[in-house]
XYZ file of N, CA, C and O in Angstrom:
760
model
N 185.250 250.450 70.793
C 186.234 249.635 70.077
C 187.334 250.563 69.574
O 187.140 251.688 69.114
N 188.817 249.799 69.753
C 189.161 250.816 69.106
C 189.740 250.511 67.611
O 189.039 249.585 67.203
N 190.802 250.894 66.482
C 191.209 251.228 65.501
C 191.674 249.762 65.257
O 192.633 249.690 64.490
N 191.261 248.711 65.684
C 191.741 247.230 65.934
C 190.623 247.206 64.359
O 189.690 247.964 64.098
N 191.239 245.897 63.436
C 190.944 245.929 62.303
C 189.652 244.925 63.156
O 189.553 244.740 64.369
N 188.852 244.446 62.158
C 187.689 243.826 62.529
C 187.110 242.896 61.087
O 186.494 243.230 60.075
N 187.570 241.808 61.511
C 187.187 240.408 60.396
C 185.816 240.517 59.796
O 185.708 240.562 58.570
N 184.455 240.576 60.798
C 183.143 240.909 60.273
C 183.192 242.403 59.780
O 182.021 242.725 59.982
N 183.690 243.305 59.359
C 183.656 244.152 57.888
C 184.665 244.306 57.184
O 184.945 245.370 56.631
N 185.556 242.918 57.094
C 186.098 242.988 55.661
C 187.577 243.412 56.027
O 188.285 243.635 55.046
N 188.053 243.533 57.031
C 189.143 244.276 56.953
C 190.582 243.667 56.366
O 191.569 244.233 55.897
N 190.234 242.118 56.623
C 191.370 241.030 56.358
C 191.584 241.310 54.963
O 192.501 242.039 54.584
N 190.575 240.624 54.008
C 190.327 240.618 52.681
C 190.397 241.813 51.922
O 190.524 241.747 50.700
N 190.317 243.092 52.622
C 190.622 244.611 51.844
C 192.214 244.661 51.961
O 192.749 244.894 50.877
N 192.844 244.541 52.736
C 194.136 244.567 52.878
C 194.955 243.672 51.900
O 196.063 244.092 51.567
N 194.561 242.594 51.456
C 195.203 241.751 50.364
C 194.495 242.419 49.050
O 195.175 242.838 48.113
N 193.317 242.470 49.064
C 193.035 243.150 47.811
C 193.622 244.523 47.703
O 193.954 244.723 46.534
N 193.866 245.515 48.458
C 194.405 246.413 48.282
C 195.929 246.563 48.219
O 196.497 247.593 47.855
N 196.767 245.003 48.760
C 198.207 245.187 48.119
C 198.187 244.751 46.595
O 198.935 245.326 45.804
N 197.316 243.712 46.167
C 197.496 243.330 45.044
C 196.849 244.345 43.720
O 196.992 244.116 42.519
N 196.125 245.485 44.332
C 195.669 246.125 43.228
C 197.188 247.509 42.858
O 197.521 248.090 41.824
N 197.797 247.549 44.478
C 198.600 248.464 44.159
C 200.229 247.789 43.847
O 201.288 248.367 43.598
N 199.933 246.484 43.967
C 201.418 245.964 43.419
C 200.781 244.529 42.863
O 200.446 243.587 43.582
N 200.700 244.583 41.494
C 199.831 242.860 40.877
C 200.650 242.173 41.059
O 200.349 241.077 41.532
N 202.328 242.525 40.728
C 203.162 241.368 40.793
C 203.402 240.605 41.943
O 204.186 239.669 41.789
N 202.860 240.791 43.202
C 202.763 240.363 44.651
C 202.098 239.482 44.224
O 201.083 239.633 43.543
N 202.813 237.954 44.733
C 202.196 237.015 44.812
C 202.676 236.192 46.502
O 202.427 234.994 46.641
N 203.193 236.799 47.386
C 203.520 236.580 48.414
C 203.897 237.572 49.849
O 204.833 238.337 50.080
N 202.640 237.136 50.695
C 202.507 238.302 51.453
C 202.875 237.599 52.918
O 202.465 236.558 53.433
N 203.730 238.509 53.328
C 203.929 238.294 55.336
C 202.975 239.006 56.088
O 202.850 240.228 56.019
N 202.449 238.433 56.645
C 201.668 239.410 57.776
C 202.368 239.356 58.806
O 202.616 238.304 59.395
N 202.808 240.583 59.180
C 203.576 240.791 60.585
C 202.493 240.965 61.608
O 201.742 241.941 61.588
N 202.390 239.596 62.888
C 201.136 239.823 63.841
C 202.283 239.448 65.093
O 203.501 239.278 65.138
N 201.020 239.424 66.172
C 201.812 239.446 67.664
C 200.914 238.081 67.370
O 199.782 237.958 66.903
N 202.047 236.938 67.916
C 201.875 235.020 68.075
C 200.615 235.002 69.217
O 199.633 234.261 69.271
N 201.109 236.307 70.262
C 200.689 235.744 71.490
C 198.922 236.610 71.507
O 198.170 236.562 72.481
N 198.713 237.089 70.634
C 197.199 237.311 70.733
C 196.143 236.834 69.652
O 196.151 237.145 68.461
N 195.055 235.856 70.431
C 194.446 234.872 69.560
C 193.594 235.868 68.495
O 193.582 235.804 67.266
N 193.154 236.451 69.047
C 192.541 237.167 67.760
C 193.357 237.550 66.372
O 192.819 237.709 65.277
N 194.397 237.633 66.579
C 195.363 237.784 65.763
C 195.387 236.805 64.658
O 195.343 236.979 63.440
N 195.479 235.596 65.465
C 195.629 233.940 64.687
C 194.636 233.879 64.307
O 194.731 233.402 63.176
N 193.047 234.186 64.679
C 191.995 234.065 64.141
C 192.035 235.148 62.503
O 191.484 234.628 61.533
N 192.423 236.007 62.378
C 192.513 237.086 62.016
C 193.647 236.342 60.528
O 193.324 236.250 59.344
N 194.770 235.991 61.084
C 195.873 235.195 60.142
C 194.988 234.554 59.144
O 195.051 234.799 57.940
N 194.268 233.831 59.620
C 193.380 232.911 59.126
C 192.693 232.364 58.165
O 192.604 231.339 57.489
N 191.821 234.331 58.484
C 190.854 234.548 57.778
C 191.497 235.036 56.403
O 190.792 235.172 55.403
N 192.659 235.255 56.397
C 193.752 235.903 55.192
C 194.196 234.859 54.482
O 194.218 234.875 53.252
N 194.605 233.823 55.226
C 194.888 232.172 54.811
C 193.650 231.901 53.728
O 193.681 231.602 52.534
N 192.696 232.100 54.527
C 191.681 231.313 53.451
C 190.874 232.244 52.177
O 189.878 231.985 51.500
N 191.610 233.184 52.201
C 191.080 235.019 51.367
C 192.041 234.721 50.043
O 191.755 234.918 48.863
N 193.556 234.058 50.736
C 194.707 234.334 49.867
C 194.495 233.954 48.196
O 194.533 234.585 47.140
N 194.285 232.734 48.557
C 194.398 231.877 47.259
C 193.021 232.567 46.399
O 193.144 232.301 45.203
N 192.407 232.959 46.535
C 191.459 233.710 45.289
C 192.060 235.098 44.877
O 191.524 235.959 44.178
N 193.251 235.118 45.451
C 193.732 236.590 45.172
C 194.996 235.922 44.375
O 195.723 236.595 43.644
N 195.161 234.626 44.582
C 196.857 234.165 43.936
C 197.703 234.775 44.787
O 198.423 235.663 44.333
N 197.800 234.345 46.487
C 198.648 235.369 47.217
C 198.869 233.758 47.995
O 198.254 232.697 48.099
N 199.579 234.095 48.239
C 200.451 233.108 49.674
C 200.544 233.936 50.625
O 201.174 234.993 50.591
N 199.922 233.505 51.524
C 199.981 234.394 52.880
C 200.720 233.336 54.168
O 200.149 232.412 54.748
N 201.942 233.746 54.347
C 202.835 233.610 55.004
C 202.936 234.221 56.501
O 202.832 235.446 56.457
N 203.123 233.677 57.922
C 202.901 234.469 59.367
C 203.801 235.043 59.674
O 204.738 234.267 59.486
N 204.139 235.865 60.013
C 205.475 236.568 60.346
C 205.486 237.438 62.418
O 205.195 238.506 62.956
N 205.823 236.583 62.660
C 205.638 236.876 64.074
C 206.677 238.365 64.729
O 207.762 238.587 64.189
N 206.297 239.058 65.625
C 206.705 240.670 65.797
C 206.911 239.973 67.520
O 205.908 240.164 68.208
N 207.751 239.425 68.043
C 208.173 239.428 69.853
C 208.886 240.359 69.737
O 208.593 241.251 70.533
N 209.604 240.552 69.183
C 211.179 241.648 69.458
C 211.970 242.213 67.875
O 211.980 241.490 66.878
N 212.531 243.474 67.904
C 213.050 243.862 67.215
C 213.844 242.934 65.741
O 213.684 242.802 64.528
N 214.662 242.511 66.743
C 215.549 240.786 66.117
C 214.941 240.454 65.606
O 214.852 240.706 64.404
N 214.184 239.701 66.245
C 212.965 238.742 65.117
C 212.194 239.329 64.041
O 211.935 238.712 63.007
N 211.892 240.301 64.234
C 211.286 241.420 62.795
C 212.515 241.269 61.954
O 212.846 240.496 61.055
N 212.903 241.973 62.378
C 214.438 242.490 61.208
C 214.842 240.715 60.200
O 214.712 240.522 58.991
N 215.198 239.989 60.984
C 215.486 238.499 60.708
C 214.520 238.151 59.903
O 214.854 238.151 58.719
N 213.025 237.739 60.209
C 212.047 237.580 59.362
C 211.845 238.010 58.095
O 211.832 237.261 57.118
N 211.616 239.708 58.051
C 211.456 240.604 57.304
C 212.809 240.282 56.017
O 212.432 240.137 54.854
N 214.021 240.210 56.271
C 214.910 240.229 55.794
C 215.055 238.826 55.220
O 215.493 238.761 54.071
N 214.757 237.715 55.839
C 214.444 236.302 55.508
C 213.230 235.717 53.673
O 213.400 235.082 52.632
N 212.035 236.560 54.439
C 211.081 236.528 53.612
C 211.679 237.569 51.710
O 211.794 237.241 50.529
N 211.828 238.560 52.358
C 212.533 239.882 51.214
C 213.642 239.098 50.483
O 214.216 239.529 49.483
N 213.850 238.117 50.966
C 215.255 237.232 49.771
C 214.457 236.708 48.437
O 214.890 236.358 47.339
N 213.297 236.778 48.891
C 212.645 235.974 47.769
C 211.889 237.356 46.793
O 211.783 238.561 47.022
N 211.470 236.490 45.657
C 210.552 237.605 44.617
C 209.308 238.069 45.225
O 209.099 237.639 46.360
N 208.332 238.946 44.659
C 207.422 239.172 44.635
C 206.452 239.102 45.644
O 205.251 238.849 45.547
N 207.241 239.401 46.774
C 206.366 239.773 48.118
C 206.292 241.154 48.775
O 207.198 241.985 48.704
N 205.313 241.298 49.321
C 204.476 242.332 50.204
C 203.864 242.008 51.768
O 203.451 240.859 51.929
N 203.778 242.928 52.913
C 203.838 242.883 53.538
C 202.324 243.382 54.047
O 201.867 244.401 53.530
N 201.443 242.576 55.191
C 200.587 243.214 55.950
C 200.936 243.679 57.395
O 201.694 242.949 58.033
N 200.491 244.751 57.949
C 200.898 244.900 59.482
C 199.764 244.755 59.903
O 198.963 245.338 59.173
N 199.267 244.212 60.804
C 198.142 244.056 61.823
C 198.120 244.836 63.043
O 199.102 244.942 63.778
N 196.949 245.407 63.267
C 196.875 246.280 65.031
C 197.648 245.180 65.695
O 197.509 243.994 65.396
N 198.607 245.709 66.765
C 198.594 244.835 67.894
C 200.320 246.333 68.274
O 200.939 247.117 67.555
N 200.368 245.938 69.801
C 201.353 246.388 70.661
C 202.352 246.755 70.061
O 202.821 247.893 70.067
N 202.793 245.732 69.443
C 204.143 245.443 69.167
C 204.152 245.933 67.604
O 205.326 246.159 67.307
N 203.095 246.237 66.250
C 203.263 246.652 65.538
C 203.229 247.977 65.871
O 203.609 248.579 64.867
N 203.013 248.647 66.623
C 203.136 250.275 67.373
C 204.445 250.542 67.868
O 205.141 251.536 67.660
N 204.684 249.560 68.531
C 206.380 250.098 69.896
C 207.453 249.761 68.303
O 208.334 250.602 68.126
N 207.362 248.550 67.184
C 208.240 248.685 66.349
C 207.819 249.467 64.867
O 208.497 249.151 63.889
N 207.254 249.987 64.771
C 206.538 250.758 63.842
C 207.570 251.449 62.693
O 207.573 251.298 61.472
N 208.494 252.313 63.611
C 209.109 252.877 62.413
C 210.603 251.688 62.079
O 211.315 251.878 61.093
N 210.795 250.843 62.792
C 211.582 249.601 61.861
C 210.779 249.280 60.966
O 211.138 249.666 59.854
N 209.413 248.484 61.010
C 208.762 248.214 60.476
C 208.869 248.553 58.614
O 209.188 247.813 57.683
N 208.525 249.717 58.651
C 208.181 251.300 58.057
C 209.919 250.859 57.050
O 210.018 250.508 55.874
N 211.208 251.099 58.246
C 212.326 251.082 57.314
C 212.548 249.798 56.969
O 213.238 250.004 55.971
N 212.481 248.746 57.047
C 212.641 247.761 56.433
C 211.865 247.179 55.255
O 212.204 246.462 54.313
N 210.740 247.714 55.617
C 209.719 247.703 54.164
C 210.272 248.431 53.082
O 209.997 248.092 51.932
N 211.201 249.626 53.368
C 211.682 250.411 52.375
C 213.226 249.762 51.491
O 213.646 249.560 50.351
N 213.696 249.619 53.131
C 214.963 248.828 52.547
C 214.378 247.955 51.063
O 214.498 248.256 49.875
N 213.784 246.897 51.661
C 213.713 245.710 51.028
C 212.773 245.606 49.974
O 212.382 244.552 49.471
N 212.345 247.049 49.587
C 211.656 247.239 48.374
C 210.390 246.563 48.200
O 209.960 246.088 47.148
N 209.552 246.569 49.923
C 208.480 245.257 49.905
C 207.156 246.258 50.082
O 207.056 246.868 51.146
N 206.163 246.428 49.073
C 204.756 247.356 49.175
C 204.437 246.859 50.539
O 205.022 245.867 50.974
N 203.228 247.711 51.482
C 203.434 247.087 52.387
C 201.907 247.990 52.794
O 201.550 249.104 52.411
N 201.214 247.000 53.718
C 199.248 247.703 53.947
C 199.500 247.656 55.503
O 200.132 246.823 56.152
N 198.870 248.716 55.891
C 199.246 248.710 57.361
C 197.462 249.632 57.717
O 196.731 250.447 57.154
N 197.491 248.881 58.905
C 195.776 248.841 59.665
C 195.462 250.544 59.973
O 194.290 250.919 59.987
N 196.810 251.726 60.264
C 196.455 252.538 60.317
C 197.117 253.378 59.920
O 198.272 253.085 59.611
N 196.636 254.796 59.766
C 197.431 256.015 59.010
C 198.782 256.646 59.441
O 199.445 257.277 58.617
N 199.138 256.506 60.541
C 199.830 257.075 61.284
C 201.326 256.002 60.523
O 202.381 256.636 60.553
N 201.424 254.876 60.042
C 202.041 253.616 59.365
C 202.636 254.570 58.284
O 203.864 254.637 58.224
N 201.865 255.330 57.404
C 201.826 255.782 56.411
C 202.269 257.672 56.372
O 202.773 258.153 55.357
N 202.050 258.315 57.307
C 202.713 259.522 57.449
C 203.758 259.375 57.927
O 204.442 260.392 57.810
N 204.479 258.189 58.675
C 205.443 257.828 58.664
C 206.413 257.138 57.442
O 207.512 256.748 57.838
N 206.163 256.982 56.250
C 206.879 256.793 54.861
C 205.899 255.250 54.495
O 205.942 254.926 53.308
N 205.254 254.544 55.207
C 204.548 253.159 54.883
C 203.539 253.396 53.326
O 203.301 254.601 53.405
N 203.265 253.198 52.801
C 202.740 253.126 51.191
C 200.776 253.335 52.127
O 199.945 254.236 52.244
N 200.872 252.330 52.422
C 199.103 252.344 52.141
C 198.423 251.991 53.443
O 198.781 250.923 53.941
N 197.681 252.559 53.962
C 196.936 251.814 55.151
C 195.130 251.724 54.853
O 194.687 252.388 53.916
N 194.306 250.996 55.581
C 193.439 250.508 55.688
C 192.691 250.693 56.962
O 193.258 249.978 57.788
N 191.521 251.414 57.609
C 191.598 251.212 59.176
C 190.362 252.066 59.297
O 189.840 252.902 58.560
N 190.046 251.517 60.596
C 189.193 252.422 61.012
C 189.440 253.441 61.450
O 190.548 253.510 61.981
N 188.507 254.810 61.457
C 188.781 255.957 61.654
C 188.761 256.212 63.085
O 187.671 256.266 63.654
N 190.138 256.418 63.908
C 190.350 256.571 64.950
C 189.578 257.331 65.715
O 189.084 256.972 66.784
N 189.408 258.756 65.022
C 189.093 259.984 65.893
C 187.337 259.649 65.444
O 186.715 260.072 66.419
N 186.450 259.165 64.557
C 185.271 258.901 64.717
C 184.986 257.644 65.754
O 183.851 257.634 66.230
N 185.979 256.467 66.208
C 185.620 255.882 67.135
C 185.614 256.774 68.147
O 184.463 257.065 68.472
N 186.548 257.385 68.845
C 186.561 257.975 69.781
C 185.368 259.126 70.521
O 185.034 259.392 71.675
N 184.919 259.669 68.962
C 183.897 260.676 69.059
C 182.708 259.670 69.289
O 181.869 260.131 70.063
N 182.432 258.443 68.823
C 181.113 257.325 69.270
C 181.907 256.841 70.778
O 181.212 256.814 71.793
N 183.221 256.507 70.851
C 182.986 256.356 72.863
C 182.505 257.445 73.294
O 181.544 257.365 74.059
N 183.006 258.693 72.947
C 182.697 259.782 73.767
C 180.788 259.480 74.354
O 180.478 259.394 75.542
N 179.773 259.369 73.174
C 178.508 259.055 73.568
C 178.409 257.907 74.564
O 177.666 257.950 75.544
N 179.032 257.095 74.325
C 178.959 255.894 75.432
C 179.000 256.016 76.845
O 178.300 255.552 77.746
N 180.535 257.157 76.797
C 180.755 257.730 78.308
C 179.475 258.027 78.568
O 178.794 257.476 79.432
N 179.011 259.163 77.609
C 177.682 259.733 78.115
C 176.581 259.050 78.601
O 175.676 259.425 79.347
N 176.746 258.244 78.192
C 175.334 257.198 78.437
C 175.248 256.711 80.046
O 174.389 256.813 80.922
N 176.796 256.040 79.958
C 176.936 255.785 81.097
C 177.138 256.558 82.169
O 177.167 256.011 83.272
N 177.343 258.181 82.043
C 177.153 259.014 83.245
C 175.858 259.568 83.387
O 175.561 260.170 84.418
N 174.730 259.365 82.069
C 173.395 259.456 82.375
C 172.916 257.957 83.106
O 171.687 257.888 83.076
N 173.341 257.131 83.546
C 172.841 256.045 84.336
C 172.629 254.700 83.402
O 171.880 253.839 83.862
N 173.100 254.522 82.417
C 173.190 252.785 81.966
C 174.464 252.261 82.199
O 175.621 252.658 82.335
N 174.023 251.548 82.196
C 174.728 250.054 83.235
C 175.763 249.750 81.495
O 175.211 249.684 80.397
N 176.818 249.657 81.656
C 177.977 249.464 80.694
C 177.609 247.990 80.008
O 177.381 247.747 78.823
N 177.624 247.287 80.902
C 176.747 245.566 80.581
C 175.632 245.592 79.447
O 175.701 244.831 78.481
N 174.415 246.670 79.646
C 173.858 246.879 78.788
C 174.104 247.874 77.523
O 173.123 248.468 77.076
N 175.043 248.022 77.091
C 175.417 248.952 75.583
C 175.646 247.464 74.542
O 175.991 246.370 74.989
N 175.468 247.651 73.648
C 175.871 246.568 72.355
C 177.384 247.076 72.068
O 177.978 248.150 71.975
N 177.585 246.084 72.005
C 179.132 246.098 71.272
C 179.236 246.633 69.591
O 178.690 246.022 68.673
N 179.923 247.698 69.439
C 180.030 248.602 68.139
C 181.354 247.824 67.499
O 182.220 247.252 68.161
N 181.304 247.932 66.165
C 182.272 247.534 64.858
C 182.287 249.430 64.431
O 181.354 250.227 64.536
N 183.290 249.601 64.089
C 183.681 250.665 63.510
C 182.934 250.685 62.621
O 182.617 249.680 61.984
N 182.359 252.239 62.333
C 181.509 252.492 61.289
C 182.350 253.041 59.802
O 182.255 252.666 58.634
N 183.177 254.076 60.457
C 183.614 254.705 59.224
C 185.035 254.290 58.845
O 185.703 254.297 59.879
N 185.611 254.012 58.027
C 187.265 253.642 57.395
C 187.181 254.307 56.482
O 186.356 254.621 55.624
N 189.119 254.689 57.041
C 189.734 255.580 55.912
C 190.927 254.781 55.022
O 191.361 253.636 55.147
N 191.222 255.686 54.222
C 191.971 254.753 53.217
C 193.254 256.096 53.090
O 192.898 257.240 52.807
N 194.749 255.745 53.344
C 195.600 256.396 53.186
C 196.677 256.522 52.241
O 197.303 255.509 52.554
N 197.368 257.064 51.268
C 198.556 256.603 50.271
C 199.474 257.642 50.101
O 199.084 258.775 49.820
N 200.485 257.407 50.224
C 201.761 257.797 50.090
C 202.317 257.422 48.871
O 202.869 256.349 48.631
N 202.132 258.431 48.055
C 202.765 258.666 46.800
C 204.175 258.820 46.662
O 204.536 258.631 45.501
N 205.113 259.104 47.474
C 206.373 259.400 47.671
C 206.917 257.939 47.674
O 207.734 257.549 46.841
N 206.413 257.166 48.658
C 206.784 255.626 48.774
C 206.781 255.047 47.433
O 207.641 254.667 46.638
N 204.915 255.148 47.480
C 205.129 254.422 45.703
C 206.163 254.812 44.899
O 207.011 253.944 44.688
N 206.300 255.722 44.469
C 207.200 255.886 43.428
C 208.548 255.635 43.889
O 209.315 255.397 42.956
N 209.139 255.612 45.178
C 210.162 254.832 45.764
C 210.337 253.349 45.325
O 211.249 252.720 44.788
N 208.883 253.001 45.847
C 208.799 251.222 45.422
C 208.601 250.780 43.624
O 208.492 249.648 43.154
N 208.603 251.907 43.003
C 208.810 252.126 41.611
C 207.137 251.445 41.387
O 207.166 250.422 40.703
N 206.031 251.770 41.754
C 204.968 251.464 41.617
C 204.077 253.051 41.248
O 204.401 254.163 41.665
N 203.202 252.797 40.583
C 202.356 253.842 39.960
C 200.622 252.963 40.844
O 200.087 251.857 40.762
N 200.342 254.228 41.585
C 199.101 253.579 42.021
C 197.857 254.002 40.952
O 197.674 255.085 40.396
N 197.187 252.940 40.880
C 195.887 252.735 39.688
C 195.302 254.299 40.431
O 195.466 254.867 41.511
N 194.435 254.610 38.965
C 193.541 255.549 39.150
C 192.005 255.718 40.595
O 191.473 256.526 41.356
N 191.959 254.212 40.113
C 190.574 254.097 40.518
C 191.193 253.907 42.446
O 190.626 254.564 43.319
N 192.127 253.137 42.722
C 192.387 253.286 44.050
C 192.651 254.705 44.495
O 192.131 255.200 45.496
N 193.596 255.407 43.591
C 193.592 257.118 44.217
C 191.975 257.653 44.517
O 191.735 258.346 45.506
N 191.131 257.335 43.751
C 189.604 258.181 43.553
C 188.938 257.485 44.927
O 187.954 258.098 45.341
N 189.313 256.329 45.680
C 189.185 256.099 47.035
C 190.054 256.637 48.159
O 189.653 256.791 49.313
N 191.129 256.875 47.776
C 191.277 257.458 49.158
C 191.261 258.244 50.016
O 191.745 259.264 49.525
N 191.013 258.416 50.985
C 190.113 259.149 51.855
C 191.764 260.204 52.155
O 191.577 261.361 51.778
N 192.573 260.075 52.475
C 194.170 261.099 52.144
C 195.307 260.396 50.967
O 195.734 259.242 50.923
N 195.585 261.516 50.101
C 196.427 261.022 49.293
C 197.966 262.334 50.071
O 197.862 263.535 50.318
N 199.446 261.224 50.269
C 200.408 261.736 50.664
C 201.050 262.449 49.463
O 200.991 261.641 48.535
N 201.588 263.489 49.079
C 202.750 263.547 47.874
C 204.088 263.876 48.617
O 205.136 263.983 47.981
């Protein structure tokens, strides 16, 4: 599997809890997803129905093309007290560092599925740990060049997640991140 967030451990529901612990006044969040992949919508969903115990409005924000980000992004940012989720998918990768500057422009906290979001100027990410999936395919290969049949392996959920923050952003976004979220994260940016 790879760095793709994953609904059965939580990943939807950490991402809203983790914008609202690092910005309370967020009461309205876009998730920027790709329309055209269902897991995605399944995924929207599960945030839809997470929101309202958090006091969040979770709003869809669709990523086809540059335009349409920028438009959206800039659409939604007219209003108060919103924040932004990015979801794995294609198109949050190929537009990544718009992404990244428009979140800044528009003064919007913003949780993104992986780290790479965030050494790029993004505030906070959430995700599974890339290079430990990779090191569990690596065994898989193995398996399968010792002679099992690929059909027979179980399907793996990421074991380990890291937690990333960019302190430079925050204090850009004029936000002070809580104590207790710094004492989780697995890299703190200055």
């Amino acid at each position: 599997m790879t760095g793709f967030m994953n609904i059965e451990y939580g990943g939807t529901g950490k991402w809203l809890e983790l914008l609202k612990e690092v910005a309370p006044a967020v009461t309205r969040v876009a998730v920027l997803r790709d329309p055209a992949n269902p897991y995605l919508i399944a995924q929207f969903g599960a945030m839809q129905a997470v929101g309202p115990s958090l006091r969040l409005e979770v709003i869809a924000v669709n990523m086809r093309d540059s335009g349409e980000i920028e438009r959206s992004v800039k659409t939604f940012a007219s209003y108060p007290n919103g924040g932004l989720v990015v979801v794995a998918s294609g198109a949050a990768i190929r537009y990544r560092d718009l992404i990244v500057t428009l979140a800044a422009q528009h003064k919007l906290p913003a949780v993104y599925w992986e780290r790479f979001f965030v050494v790029g100027g993004g505030l906070i990410s959430y995700g599974a740990d890339l290079i430990d999936n990779y090191r569990r395919a690596a065994g898989y290969v193995d398996r399968i060049l010792k002679g099992e049949k690929p059909a027979d392996l179980p399907v793996q959920a990421p074991t380990k997640l890291e937690m990333v923050i960019n302190l430079k952003t925050a204090k850009a976004l004029g936000l002070t991140i809580p104590p207790a979220v710094l004492a989780r994260a697995d890299e703190v940016i200055e």
